Coordinates of C-alpha atoms in Angstrom, one line a residue:
X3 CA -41.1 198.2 -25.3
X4 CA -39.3 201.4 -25.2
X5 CA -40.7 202.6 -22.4
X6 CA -40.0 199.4 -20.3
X7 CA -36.6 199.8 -21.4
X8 CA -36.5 203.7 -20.2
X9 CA -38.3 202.7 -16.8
X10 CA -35.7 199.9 -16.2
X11 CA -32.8 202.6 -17.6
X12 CA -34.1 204.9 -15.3
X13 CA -34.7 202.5 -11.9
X14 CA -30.8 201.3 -12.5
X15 CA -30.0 205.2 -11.9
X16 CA -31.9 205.4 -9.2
X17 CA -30.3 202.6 -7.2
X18 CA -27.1 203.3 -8.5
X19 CA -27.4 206.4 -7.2
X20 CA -28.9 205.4 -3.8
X21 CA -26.2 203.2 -3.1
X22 CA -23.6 205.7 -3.6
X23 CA -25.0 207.7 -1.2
X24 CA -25.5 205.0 1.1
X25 CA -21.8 204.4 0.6
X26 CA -20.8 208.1 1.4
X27 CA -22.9 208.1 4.3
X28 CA -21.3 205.0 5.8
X29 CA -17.3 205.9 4.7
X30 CA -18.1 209.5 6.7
X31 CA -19.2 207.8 9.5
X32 CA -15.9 205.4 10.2
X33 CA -13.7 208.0 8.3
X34 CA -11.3 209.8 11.5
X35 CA -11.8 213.2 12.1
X36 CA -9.1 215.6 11.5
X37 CA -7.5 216.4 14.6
X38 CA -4.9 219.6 15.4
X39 CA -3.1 218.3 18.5
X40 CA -3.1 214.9 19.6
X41 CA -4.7 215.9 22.8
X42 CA -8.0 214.7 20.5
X43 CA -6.9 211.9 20.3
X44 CA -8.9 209.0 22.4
X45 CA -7.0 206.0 22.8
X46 CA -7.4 202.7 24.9
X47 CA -5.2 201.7 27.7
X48 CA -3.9 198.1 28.5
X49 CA -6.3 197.5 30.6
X50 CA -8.7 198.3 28.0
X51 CA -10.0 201.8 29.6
X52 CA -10.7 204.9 26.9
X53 CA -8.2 207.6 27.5
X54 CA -8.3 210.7 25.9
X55 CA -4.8 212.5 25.3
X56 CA -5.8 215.3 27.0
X57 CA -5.2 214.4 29.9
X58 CA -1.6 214.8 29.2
X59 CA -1.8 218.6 28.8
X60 CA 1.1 220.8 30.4
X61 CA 3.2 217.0 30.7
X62 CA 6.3 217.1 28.6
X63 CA 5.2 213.7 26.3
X64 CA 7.2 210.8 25.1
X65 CA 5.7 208.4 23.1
X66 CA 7.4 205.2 22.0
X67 CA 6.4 202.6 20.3
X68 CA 7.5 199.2 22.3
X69 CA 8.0 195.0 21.7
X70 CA 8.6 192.5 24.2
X71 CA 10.7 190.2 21.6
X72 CA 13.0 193.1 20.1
X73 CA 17.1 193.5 20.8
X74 CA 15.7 196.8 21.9
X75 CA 13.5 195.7 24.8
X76 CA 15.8 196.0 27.6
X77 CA 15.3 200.0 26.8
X78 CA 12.2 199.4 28.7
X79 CA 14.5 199.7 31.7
X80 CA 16.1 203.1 30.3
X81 CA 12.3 204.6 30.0
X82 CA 11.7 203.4 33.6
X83 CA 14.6 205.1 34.7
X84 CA 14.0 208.4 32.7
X85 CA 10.4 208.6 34.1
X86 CA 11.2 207.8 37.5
X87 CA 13.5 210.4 37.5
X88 CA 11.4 213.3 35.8
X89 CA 8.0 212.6 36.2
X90 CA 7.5 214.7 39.6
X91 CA 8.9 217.4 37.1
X92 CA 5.8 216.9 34.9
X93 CA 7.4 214.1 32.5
X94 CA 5.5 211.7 31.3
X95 CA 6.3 208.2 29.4
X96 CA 3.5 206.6 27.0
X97 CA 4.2 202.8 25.6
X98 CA 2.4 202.1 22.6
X99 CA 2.6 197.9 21.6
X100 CA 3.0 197.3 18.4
X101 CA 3.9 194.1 16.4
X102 CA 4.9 196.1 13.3
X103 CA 8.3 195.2 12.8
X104 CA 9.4 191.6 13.2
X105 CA 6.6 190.1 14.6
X106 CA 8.2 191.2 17.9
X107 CA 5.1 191.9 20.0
X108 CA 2.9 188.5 19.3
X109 CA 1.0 188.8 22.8
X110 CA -2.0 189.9 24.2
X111 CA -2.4 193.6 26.0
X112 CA -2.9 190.9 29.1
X113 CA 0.6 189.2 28.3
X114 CA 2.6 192.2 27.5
X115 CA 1.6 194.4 30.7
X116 CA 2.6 191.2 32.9
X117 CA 5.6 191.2 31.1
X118 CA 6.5 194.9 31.4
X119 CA 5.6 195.0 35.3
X120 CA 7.4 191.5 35.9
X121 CA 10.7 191.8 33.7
X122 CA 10.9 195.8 33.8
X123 CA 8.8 197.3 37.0
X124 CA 7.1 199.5 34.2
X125 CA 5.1 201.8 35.9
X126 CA 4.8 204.8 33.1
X127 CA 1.6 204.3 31.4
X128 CA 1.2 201.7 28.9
X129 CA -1.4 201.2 26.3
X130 CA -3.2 198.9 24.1
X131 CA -1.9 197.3 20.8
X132 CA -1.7 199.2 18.0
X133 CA -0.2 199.7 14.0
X134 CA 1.7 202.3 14.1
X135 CA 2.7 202.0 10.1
X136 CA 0.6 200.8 7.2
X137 CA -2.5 200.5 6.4
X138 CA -3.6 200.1 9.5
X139 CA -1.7 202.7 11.0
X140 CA -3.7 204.3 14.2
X141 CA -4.8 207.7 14.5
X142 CA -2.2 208.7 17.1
X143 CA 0.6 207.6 14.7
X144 CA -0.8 209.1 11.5
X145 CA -0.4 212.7 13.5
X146 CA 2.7 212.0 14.8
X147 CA 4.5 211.0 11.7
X148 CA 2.6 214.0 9.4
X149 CA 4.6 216.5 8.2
X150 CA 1.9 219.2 9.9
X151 CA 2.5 218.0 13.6
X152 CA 6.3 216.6 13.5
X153 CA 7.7 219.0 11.0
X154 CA 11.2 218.0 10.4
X155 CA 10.9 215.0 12.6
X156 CA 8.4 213.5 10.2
X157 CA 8.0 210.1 8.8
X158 CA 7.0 206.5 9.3
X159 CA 8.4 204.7 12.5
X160 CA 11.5 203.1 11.5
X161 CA 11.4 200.1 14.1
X162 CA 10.1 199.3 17.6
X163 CA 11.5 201.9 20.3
X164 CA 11.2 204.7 18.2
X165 CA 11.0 207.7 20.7
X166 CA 8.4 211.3 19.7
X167 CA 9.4 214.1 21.9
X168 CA 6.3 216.7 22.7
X169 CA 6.6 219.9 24.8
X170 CA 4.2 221.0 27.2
X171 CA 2.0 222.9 24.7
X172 CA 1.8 220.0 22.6
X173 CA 4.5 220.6 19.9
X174 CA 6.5 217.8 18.7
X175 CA 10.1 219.2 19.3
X176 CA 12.1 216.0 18.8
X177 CA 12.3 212.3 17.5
X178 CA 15.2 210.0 18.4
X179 CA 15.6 206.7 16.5
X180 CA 16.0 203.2 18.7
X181 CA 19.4 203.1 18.4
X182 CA 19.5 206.1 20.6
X183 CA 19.0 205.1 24.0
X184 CA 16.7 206.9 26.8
X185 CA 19.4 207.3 28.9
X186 CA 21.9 209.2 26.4
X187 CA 23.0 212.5 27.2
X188 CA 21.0 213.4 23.6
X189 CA 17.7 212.1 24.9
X190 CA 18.0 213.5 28.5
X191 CA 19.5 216.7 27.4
X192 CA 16.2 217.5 25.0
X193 CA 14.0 216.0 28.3
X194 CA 15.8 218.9 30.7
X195 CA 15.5 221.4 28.0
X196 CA 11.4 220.3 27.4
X197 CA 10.8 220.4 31.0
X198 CA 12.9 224.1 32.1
X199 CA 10.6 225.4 29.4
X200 CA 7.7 223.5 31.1
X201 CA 8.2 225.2 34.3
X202 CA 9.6 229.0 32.9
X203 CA 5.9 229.1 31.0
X204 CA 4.3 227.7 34.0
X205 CA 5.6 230.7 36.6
X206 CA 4.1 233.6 34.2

C-alpha cells in the first residue's frame, strides 16, 4: 500500500512538473520580445498589410493615437496639414485607432479609413486598431510610454489625439497632449527643430 501511495505521490510530481514546463514553453512563445527602438516593431496597416517600423528610419515620426467620434477629431485636418506641408522634408504622420477612451472609435479598420479619406482627405499613413492603454496595450504603445524610450515624456496616453514626437535616429524627443493642437506654434516649432537636425546629420 505504501508503495502505491509513493508511485501515485510520485506520478502527481511528474505531471505537475510536466505541465509547468508545458506552461513555460507556451507563455515564451506569445510573450513579446524586448525591443530597443521601435523600428522592431511590426505592426499592421488599415488595410491589414504587416509593416515593420523600420521603414520609417531617417523620417522625423509622429505618432498619434486617433477616434472618429472624439471633440478632437477635427485635428485630423491639423495632421493633414502638418504632413502636407513637411513630408517632402522627410516628416512623416502615423494614425494609430484606438477605442480606449470613450468608446470613440467603435468602427471597423474598413469604416474608419473611409471616414478619414472622405471627411479629412487623410493621406498620412493610417493603421489598424489598437489598445494603446491597459491590459491590452500594444507593443508599439508599451515602448512609447516606458520610461527607457520616452524619458521624461513617459506615461500612459491620456486621451485620443495624444501626439509622440521621434527624431530621425529614433529618439523620442517630445510628447504634446490633445489639447495642443498640430498646428500650434509648440508643435510645429519642435517639427522644424526635428527635421533641421534631420537634414544637418544627413549632409555629414
Amino acid at each position: 500500500m505504501r508503495n502505491k501511495i509513493g508511485f501515485l505521490t510520485l506520478a502527481a510530481v511528474v505531471l505537475a512538473v510536466s505541465a509547468g514546463i508545458l506552461a513555460t514553453s507556451g507563455s515564451s512563445v506569445s510573450k513579446e520580445r524586448n525591443v530597443s527602438s521601435f523600428y522592431e516593431i511590426d505592426v499592421m496597416d488599415i488595410d491589414g498589410n504587416n509593416v515593420n517600423l523600420g521603414k520609417y528610419k531617417d523620417h522625423v515620426v509622429m505618432f498619434v493615437n486617433t477616434a472618429s467620434q472624439c471633440g478632437y477629431t477635427p485635428q485630423y485636418k491639423g495632421l493633414q496639414k502638418i504632413y502636407d506641408k513637411y513630408k517632402d522634408r522627410g516628416f512623416v504622420i502615423l494614425g494609430f485607432p484606438a477605442n480606449n477612451f470613450g468608446g470613440q472609435e467603435p468602427g471597423s479598420n474598413k469604416e474608419i479609413k473611409e471616414f478619414c479619406t472622405l471627411r479629412y482627405k487623410v493621406t498620412f499613413p493610417m493603421f489598424a486598431k489598437i489598445s494603446v492603454k491597459g491590459e491590452d496595450q500594444h507593443q508599439l504603445y508599451k515602448y512609447l510610454t516606458s520610461k527607457d524610450a520616452s524619458g521624461e515624456f513617459a506615461g500612459d496616453v491620456t486621451w485620443n489625439f495624444n501626439k509622440f514626437l521621434a527624431s530621425h535616429d529614433g529618439g523620442i524627443i517630445n510628447r504634446f497632449s490633445s489639447k495642443e493642437t498640430p498646428e500650434s506654434k509648440e508643435v510645429t516649432d519642435a517639427i522644424e527643430a526635428a527635421l533641421t537636425a534631420r537634414e544637418e546629420a544627413m549632409a555629414k
